[in-house]
PDB file of C-alpha atoms in Angstrom:
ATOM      1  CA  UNK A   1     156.837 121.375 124.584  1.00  0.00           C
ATOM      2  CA  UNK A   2     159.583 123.932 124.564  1.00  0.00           C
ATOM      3  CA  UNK A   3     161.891 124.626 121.666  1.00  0.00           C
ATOM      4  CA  UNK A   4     165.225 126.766 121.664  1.00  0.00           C
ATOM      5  CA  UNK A   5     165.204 128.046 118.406  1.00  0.00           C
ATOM      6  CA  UNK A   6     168.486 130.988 119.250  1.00  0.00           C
ATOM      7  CA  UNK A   7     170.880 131.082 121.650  1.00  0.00           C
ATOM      8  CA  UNK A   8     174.063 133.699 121.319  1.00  0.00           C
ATOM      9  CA  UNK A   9     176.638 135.137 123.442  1.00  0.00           C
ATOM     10  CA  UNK A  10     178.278 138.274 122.965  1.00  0.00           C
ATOM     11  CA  UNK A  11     182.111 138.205 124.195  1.00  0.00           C
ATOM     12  CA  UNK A  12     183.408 141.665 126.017  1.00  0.00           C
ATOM     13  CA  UNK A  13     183.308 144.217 125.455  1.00  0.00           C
ATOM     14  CA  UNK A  14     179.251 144.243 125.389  1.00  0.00           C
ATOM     15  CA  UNK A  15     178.645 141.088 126.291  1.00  0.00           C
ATOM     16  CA  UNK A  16     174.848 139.529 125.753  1.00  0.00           C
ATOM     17  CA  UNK A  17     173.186 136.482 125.523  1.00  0.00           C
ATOM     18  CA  UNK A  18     169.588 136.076 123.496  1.00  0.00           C
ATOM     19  CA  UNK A  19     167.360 133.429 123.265  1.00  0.00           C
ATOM     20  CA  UNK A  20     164.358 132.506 121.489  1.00  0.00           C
ATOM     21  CA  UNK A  21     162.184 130.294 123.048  1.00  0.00           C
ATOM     22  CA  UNK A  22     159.016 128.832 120.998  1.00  0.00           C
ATOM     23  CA  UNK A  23     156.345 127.377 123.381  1.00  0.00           C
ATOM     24  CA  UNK A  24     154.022 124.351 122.589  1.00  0.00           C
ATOM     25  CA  UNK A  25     151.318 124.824 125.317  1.00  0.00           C
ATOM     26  CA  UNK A  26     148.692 122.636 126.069  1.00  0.00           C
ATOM     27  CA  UNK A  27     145.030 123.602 127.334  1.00  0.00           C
ATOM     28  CA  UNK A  28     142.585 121.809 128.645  1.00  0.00           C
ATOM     29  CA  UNK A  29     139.130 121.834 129.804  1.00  0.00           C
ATOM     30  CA  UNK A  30     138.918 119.735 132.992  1.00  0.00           C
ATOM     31  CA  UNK A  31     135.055 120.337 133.428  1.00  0.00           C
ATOM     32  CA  UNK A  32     133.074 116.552 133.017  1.00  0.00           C
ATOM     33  CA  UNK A  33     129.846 118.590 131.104  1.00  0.00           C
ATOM     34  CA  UNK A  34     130.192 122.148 130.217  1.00  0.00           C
ATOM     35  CA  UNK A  35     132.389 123.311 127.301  1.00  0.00           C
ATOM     36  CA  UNK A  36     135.012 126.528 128.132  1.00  0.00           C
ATOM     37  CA  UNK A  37     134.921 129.150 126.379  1.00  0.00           C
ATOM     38  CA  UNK A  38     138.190 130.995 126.125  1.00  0.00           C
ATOM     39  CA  UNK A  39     139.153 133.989 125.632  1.00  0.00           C
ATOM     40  CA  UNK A  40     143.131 134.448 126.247  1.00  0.00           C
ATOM     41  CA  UNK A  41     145.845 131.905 126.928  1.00  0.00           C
ATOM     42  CA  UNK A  42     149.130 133.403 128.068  1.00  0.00           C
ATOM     43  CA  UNK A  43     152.414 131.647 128.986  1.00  0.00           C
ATOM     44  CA  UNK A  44     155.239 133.084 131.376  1.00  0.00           C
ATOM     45  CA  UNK A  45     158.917 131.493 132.011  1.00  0.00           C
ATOM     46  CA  UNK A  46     161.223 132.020 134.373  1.00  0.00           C
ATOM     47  CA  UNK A  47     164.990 130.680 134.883  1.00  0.00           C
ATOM     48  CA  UNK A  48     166.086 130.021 138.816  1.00  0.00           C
ATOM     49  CA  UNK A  49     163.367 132.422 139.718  1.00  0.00           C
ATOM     50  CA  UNK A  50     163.840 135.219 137.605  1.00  0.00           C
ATOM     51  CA  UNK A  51     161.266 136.183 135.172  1.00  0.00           C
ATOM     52  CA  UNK A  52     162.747 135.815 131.514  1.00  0.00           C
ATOM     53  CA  UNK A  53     160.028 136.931 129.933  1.00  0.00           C
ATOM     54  CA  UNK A  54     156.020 136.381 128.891  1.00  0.00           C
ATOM     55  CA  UNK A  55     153.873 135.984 125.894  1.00  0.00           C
ATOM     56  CA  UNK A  56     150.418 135.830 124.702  1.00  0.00           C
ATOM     57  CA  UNK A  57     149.673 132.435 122.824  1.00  0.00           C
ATOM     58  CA  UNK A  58     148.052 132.140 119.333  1.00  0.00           C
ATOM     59  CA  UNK A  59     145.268 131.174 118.860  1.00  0.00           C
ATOM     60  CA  UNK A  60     144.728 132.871 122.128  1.00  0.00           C
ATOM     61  CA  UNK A  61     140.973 132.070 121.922  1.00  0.00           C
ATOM     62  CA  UNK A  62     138.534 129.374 121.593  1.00  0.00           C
ATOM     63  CA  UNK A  63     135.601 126.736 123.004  1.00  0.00           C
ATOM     64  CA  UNK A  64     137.105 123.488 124.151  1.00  0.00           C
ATOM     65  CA  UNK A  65     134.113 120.804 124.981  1.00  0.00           C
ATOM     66  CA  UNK A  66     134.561 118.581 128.523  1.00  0.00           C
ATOM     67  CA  UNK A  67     137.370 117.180 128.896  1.00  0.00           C
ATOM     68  CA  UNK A  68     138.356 118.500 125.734  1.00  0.00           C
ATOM     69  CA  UNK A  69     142.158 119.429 124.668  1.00  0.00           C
ATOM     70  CA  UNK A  70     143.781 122.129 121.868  1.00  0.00           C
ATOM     71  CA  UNK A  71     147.126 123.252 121.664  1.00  0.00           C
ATOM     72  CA  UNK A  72     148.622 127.274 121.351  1.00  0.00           C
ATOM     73  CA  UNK A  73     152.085 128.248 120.392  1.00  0.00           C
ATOM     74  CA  UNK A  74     153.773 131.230 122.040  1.00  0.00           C
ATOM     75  CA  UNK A  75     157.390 132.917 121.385  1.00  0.00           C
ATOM     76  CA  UNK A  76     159.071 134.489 124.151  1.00  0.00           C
ATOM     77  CA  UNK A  77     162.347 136.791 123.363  1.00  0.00           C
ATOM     78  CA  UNK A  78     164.256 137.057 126.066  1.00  0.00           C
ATOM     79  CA  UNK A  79     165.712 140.360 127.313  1.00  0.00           C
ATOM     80  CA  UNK A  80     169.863 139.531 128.097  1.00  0.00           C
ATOM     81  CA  UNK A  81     169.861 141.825 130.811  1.00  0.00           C
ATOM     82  CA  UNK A  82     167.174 139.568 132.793  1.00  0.00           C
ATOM     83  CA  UNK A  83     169.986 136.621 132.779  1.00  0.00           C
ATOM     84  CA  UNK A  84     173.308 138.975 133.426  1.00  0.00           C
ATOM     85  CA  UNK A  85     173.415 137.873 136.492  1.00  0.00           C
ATOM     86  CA  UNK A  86     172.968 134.251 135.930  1.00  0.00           C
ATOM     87  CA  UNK A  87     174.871 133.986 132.542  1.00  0.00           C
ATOM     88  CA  UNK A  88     177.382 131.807 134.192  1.00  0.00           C
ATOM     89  CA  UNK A  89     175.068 129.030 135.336  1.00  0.00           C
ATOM     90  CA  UNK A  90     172.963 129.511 131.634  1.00  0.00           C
ATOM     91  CA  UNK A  91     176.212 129.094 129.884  1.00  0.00           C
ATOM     92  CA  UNK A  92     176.431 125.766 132.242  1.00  0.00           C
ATOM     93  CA  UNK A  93     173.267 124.481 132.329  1.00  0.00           C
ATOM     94  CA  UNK A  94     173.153 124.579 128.286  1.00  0.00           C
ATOM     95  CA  UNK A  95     176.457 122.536 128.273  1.00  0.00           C
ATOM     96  CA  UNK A  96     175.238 120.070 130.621  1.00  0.00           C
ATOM     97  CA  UNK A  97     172.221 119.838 128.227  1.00  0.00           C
ATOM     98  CA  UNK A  98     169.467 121.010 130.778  1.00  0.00           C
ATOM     99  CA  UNK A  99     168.059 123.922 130.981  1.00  0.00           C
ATOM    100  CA  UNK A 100     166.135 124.196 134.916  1.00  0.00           C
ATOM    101  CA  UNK A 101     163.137 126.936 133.355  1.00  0.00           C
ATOM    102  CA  UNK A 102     159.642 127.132 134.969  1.00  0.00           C
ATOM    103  CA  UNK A 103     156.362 127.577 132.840  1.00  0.00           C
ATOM    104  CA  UNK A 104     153.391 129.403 134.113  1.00  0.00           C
ATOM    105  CA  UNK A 105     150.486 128.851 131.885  1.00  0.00           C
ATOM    106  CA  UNK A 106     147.414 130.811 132.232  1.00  0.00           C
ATOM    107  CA  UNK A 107     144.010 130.433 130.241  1.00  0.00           C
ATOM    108  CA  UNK A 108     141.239 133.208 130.884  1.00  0.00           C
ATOM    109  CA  UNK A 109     137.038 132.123 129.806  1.00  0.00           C
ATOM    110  CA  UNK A 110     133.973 131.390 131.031  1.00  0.00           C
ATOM    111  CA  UNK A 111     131.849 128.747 131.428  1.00  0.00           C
ATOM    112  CA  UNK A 112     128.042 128.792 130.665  1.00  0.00           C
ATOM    113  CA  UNK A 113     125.461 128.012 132.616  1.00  0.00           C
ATOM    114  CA  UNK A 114     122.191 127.945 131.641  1.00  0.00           C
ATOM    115  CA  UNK A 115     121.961 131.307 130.427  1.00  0.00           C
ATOM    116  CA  UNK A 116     124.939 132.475 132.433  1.00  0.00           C
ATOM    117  CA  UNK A 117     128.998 133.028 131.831  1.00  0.00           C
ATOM    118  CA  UNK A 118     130.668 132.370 134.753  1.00  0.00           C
ATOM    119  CA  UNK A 119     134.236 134.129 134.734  1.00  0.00           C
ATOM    120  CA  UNK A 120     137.461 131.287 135.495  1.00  0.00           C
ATOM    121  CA  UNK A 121     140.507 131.255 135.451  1.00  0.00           C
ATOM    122  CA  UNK A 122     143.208 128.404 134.784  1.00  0.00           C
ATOM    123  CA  UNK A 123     146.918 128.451 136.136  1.00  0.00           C
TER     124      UNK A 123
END
């Protein structure tokens, strides 16, 4: 889930807009047998293909059994001057009630194998 906890504008003459966005992400193991072990969970999001801004999740570690699932919470501040040139359609888009962002979750582990961690990687 995504949550917009602050959203300002600044009128001229310094004009700014910050948000706050708080990040519900979800991670799961897809494997059918052997648990994950993880070691980092990250979470980036970008507005009509601009990067707004990334954040490690918390708890950003953890073993997830198969086909097991465990949520992490991240906060991402977003830097105004990333949207300056798209304030216009952010200032319409929030009044229209839809904000168009894109989420790129990432989880870092291993698995274990026999006596063996093999590295993945989850996007």
């Amino acid at each position: 889930g995504l949550r917009l906890d602050r959203f300002r504008v600044n009128p001229p003459p310094l004009p700014a807009v910050d948000l706050h966005l708080a990040l519900r992400l979800r991670v799961r193991n897809p494997g059918l047998l052997l648990p994950l072990r993880y070691r980092a969970v990250s979470a980036a999001v970008s507005y009509r293909g601009h990067l707004l801004g990334s954040a490690a999740a918390r708890p950003g570690s953890g073993e997830l059994g198969a086909r097991g699932t465990t949520y992490a919470d991240a906060e991402v501040w977003v830097d105004a001057g990333r949207v300056v040139d798209d304030v216009i359609d952010l200032i319409g888009d929030l009044a229209a009630g839809s904000l168009p962002l894109e989420i790129v979750t990432e989880v870092v582990g291993a698995v274990r194998v026999f006596r063996f961690d093999i590295p993945v990687k989850f996007i």
